[in-house]
Short mmCIF file of C-alpha atoms in Angstrom, two decimals:
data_model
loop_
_atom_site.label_atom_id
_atom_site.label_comp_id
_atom_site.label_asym_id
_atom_site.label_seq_id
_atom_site.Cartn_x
_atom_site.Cartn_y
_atom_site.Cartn_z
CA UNK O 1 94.94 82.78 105.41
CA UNK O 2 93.32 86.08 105.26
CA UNK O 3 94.46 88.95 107.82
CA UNK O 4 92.21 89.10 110.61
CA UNK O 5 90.52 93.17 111.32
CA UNK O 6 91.09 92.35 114.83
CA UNK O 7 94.88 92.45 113.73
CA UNK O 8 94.92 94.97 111.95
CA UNK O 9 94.00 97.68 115.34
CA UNK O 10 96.39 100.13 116.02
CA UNK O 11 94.08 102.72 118.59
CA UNK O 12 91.90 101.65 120.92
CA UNK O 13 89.72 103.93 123.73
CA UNK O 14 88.08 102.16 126.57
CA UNK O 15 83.99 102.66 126.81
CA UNK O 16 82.95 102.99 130.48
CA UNK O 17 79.43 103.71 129.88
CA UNK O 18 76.55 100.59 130.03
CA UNK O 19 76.05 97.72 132.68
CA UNK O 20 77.38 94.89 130.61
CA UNK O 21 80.31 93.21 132.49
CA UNK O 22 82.59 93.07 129.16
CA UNK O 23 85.33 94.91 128.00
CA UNK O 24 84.44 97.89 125.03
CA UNK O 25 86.53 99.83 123.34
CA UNK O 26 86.12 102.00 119.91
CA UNK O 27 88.87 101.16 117.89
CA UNK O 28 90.75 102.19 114.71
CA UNK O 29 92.48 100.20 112.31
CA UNK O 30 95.31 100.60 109.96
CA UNK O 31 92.97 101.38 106.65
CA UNK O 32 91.02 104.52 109.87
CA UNK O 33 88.12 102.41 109.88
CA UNK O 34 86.44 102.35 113.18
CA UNK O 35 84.94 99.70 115.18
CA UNK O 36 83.03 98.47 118.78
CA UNK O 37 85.16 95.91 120.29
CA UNK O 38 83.81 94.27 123.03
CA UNK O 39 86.00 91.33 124.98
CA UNK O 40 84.79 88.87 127.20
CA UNK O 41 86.58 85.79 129.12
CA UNK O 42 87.47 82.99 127.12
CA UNK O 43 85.48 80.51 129.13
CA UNK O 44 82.24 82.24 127.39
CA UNK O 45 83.17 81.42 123.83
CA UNK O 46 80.91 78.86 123.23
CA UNK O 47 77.46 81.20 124.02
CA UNK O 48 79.25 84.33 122.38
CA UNK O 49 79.74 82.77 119.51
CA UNK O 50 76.55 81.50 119.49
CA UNK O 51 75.11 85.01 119.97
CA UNK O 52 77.28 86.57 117.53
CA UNK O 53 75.43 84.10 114.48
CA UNK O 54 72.22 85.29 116.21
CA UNK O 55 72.83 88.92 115.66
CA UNK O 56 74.13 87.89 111.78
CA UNK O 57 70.66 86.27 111.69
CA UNK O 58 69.14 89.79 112.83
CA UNK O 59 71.32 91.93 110.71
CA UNK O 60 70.96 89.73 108.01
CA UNK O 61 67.04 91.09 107.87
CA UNK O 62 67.65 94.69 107.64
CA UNK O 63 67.88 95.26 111.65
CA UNK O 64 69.42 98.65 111.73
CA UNK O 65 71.96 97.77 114.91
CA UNK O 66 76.35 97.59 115.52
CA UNK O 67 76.63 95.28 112.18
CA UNK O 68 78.38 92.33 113.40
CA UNK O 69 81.77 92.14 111.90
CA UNK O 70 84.22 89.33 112.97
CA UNK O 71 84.35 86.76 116.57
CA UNK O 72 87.70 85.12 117.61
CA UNK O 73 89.57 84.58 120.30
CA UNK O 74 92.49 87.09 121.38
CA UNK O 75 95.09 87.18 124.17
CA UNK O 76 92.29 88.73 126.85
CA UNK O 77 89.45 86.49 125.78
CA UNK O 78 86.65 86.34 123.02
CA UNK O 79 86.18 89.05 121.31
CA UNK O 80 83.25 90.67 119.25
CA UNK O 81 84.14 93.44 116.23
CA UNK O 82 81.09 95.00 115.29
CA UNK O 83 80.19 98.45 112.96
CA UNK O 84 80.84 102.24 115.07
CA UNK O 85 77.27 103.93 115.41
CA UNK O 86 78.57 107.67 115.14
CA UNK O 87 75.23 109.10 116.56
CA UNK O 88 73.46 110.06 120.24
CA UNK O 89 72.36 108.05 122.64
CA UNK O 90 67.92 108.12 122.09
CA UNK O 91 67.12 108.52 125.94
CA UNK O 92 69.15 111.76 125.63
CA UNK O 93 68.17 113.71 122.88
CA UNK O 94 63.99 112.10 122.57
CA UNK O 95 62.72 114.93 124.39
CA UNK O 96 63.87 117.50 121.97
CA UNK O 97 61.56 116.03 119.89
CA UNK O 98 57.50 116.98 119.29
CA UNK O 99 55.50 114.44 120.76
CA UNK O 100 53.83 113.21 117.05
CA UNK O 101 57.94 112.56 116.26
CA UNK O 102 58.78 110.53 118.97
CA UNK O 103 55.67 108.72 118.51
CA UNK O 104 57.12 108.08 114.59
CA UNK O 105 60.33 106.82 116.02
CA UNK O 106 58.19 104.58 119.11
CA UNK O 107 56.40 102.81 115.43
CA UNK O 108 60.14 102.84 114.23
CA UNK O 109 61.32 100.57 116.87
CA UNK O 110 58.19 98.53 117.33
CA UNK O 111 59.03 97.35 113.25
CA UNK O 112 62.33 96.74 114.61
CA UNK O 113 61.37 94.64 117.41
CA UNK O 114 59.25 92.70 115.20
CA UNK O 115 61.80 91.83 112.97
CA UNK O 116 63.72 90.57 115.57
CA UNK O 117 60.93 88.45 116.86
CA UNK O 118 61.12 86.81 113.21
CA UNK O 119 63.32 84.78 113.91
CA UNK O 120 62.58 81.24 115.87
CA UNK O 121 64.16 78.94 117.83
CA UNK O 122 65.75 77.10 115.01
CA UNK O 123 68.54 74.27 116.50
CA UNK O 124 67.08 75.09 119.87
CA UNK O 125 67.76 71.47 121.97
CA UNK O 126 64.90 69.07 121.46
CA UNK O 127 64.72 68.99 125.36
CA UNK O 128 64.16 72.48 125.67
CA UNK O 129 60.73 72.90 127.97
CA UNK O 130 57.74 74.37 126.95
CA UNK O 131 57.29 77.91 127.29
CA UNK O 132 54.54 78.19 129.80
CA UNK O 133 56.09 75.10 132.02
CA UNK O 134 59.09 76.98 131.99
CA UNK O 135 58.27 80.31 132.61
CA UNK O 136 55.36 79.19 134.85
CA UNK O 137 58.65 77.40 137.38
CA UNK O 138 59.68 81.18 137.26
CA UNK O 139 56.79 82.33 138.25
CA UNK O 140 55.99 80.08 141.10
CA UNK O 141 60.24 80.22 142.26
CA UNK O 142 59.09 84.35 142.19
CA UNK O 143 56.80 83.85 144.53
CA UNK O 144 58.14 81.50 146.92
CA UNK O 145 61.33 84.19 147.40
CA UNK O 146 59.06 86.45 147.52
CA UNK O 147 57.42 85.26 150.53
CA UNK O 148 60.96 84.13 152.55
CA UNK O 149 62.23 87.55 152.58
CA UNK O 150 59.81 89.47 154.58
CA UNK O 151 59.78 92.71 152.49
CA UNK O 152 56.22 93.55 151.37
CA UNK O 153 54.70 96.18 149.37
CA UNK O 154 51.23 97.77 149.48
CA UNK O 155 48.75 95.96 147.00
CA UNK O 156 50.92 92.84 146.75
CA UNK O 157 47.69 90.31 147.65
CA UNK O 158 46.08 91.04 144.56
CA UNK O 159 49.08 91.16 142.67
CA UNK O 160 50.08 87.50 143.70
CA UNK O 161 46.63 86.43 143.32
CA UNK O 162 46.72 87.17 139.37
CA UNK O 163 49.56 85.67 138.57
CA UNK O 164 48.40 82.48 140.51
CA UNK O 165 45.35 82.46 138.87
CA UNK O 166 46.19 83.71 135.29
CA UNK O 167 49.30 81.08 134.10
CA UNK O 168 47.15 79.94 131.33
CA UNK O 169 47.67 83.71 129.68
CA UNK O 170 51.05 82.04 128.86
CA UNK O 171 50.38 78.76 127.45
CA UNK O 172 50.99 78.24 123.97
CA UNK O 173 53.07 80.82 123.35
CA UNK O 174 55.96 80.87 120.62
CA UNK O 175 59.60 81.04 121.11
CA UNK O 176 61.47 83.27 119.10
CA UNK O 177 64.40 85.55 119.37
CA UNK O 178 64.79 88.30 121.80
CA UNK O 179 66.28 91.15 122.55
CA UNK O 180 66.86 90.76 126.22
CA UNK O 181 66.50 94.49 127.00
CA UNK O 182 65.07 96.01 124.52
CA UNK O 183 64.22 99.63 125.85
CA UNK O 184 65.53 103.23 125.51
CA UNK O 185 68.68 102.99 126.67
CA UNK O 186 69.94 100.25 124.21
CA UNK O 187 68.49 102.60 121.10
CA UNK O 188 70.78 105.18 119.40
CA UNK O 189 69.96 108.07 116.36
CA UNK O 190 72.86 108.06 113.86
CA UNK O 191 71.91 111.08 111.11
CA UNK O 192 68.14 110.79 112.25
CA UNK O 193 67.72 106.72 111.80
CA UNK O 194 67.34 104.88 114.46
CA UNK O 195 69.56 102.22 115.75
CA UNK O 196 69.76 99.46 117.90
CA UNK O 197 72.75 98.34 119.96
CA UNK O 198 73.69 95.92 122.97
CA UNK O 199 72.73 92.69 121.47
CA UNK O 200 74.46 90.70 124.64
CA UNK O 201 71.00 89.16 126.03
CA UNK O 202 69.66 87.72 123.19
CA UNK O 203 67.63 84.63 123.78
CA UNK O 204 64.37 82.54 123.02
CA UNK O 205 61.45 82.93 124.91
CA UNK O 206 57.54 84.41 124.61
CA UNK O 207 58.36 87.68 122.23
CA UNK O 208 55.75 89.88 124.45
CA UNK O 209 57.98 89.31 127.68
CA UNK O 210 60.51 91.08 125.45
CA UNK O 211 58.37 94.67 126.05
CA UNK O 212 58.82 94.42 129.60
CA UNK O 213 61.90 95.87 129.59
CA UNK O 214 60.67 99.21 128.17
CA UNK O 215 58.81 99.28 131.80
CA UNK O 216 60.92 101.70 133.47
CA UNK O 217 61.08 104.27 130.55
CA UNK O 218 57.20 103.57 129.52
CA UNK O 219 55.89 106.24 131.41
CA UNK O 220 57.78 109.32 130.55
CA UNK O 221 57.85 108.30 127.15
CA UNK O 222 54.55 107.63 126.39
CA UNK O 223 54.14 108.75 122.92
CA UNK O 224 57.57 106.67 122.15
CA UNK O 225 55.86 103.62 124.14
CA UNK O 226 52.57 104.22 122.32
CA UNK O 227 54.42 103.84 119.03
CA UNK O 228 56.32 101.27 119.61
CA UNK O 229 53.14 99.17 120.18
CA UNK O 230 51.32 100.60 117.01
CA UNK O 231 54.66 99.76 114.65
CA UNK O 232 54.58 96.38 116.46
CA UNK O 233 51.16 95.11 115.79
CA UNK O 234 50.12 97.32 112.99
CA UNK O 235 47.62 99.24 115.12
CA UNK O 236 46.06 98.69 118.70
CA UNK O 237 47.33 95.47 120.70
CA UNK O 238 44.81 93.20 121.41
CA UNK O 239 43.18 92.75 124.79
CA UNK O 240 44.76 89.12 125.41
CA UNK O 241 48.73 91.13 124.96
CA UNK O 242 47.28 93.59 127.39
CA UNK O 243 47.13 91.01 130.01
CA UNK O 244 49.86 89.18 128.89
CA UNK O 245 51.80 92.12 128.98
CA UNK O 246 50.86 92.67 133.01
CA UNK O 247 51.22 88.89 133.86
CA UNK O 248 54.98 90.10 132.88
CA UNK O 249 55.25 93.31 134.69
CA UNK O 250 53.41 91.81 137.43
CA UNK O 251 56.12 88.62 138.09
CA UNK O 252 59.03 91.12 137.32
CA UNK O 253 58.10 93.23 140.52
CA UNK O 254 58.91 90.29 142.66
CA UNK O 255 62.72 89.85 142.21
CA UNK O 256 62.75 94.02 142.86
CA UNK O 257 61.95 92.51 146.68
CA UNK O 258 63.96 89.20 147.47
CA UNK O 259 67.13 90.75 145.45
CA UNK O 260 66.86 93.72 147.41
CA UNK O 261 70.51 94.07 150.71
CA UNK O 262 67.30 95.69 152.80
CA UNK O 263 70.25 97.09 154.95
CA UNK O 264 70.10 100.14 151.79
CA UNK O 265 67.52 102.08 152.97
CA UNK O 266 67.22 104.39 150.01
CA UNK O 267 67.40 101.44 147.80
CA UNK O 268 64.80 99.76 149.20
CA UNK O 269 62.65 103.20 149.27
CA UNK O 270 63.07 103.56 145.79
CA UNK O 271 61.92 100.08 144.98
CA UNK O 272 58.65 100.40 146.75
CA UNK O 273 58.43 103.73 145.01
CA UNK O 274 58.55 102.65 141.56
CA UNK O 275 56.18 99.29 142.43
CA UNK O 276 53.80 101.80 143.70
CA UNK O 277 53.85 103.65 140.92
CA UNK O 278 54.03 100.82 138.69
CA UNK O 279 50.63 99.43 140.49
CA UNK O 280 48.99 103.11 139.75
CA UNK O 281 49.34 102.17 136.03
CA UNK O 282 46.97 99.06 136.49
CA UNK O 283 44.89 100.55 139.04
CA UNK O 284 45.90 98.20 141.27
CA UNK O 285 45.29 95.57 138.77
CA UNK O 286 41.88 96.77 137.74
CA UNK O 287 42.89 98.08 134.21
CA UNK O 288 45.48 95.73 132.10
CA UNK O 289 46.08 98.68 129.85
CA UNK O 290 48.60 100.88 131.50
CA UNK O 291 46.98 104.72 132.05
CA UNK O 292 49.78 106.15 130.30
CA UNK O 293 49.06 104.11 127.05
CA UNK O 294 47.31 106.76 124.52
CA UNK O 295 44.56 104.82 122.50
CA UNK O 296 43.64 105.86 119.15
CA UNK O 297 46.59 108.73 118.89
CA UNK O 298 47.47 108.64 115.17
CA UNK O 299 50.01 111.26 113.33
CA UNK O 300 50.21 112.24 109.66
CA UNK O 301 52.84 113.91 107.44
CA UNK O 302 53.53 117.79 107.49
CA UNK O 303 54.04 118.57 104.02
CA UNK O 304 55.11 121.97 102.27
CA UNK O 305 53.05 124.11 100.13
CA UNK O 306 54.16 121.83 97.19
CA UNK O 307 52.63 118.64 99.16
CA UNK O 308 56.45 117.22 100.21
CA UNK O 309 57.04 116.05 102.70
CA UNK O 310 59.22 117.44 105.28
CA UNK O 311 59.74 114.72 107.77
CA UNK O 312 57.99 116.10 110.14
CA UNK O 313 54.93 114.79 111.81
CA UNK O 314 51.57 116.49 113.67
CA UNK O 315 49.01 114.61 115.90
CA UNK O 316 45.83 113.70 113.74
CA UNK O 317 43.27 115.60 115.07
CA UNK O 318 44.90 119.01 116.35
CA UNK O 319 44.81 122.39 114.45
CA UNK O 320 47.97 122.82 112.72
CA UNK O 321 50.19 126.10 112.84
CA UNK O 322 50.19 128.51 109.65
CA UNK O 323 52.27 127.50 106.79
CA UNK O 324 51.87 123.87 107.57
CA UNK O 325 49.95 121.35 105.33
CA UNK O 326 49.03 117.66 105.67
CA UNK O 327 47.09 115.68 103.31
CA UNK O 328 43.01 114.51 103.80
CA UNK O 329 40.87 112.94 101.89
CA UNK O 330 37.07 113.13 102.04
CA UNK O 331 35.26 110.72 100.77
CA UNK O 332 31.14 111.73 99.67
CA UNK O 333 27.91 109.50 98.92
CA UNK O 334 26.03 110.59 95.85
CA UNK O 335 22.28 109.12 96.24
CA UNK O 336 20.80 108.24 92.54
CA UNK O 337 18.45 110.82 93.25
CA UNK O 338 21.20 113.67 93.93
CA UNK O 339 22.88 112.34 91.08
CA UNK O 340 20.19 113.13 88.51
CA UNK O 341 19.68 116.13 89.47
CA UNK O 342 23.66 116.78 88.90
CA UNK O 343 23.45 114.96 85.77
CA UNK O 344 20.60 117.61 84.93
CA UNK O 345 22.14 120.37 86.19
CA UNK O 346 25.31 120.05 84.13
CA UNK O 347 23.02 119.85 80.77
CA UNK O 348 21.84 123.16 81.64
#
């Protein structure tokens, strides 16, 4: 019997950062190879096992991410080896980027995402309900807490009345892998690439609810947003994801209220805060596009004065500084009458 890796550890240092509940360490191993352990209790084998063949599914096509490595069981639990990203955290270092680049890496991880979204619910339980009759109990449990707790926020009326009224923006939708929390904070840059890591929430569900979770970075990162839903559908989304896409937002709100201890008065402050502001980007649910979506921005290459590129990237559109180059084409009509008289003209 081979020698486990997991055996084979002879440094460990304890990760604090992240909101997962599990134990993570980076650890080294006899042969200096290092590693992202993560531990969780041994009652949870059966789903992290499961999850770890999910995220060999994902890896398996080309999803740059913590390579899963080996799954057992150890003296504190289940554990989870996977590959050491040696890079920075995106959500730290994307403003020190031009607005056209973190647009390039937004398409970057859209491409990702729909990788991800590949993969369906293969060996998913016969039993398993219907998307929309599931998600629609969700949506209609959402609303019923929301109601019991007595916490309200300004422009809720309309908000409730959409979802009510709008369930059939749900229906027939596939079930394929998700993330589970695919935004920002779950991306990292290792030598300029980028990579994605926390794979804990994976799941099957409607892959457009999987954007939602970009919601509270959207804003601030709106050329990253913008190209992450370019790279995801090859251009502009259509109108019916638009509304899709705020059906989600919309019933995620809701839980931000009945989940609430309403004895935390900044908490509860900052909650209606960000729903207000959340509202602002529907205009109060008169626009399904969110206002800091930017339609039509496109980017092209910066090249050199020998036409390489330099992997660097300018909006389309915008003068470009001296000593920079970028590629056009333009393309002419020749009308048979223009091109006799060329055809003449050259005889001369």
């Amino acid at each position: 019997m081979s020698e486990r890796i997991y055996d084979t550890i002879i440094n460990s240092e304890p990760i604090t950062k992240g909101w997962s509940g599990d134990k993570k360490y980076c650890v080294i191993t006899t042969d200096d190879m290092k590693y992202l352990l993560r531990i969780f209790p041994v009652s949870r084998y059966e789903s992290r096992n499961m999850l770890f063949e999910l995220m060999e599914q994902a890896e398996a096509l080309d999803v740059p991410m913590c390579t899963p490595i080996e799954c057992g069981i150890c003296d504190e639990g289940v554990y989870w080896l996977q590959s050491w990203i040696d890079g920075e955290d995106l959500e730290a270092v994307l403003h020190t980027f031009s607005e056209a680049e973190q647009y390039v890496y937004g398409v970057k991880a859209g491409e990702i995402l729909r990788k991800i979204h590949s993969v369906p619910a293969l060996g998913v339980p016969s039993e398993r309900p219907d998307w929309a009759v599931s998600f629609d109990h969700s949506t209609y449990e959402r609303i019923e807490k929301y109601h019991s707790c007595g916490l309200r926020f300004d422009g809720d009326e309309p908000v409730l009345e959409f979802l009510t009224q709008n369930k059939s923006l749900i229906e027939n939708r596939p079930q394929n892998l998700q993330h589970g929390d695919y935004s920002i904070r779950n991306m990292m840059l290792e030598k300029g690439e980028l990579k994605i890591i926390d794979f804990e929430r994976l799941y099957f569900g409607d892959p457009w609810e999987d954007f939602v979770f970009n919601m509270l970075e959207a804003a601030k990162n709106s050329y990253f947003t913008t190209g992450q839903f370019h790279g995801y559908f090859g251009g502009e989304p259509s109108e019916e994801f638009w509304r899709t896409y705020a059906f989600y937002i919309y019933s995620s709100l809701l839980p931000g209220m009945y989940e609430l201890d309403q004895t935390d008065t900044f908490e509860k402050d900052r909650i209606l805060k960000q729903t207000a502001e959340i509202l602002r980007w529907f205009e109060s649910i008169g626009n399904p596009v969110p206002t800091w979506y930017l339609k039509g921005y496109e980017v092209c290459d910066v090249l050199d004065t020998d036409g390489n590129k330099t992997r660097r990237f300018h909006e389309r559109g915008k003068p470009m500084n001296e000593g920079k180059h970028h590629l056009e084409v333009h393309v002419g009509m020749v009308s048979e009458l223009n091109r006799s008289c060329v055809e003449r003209n050259s005889n001369l």
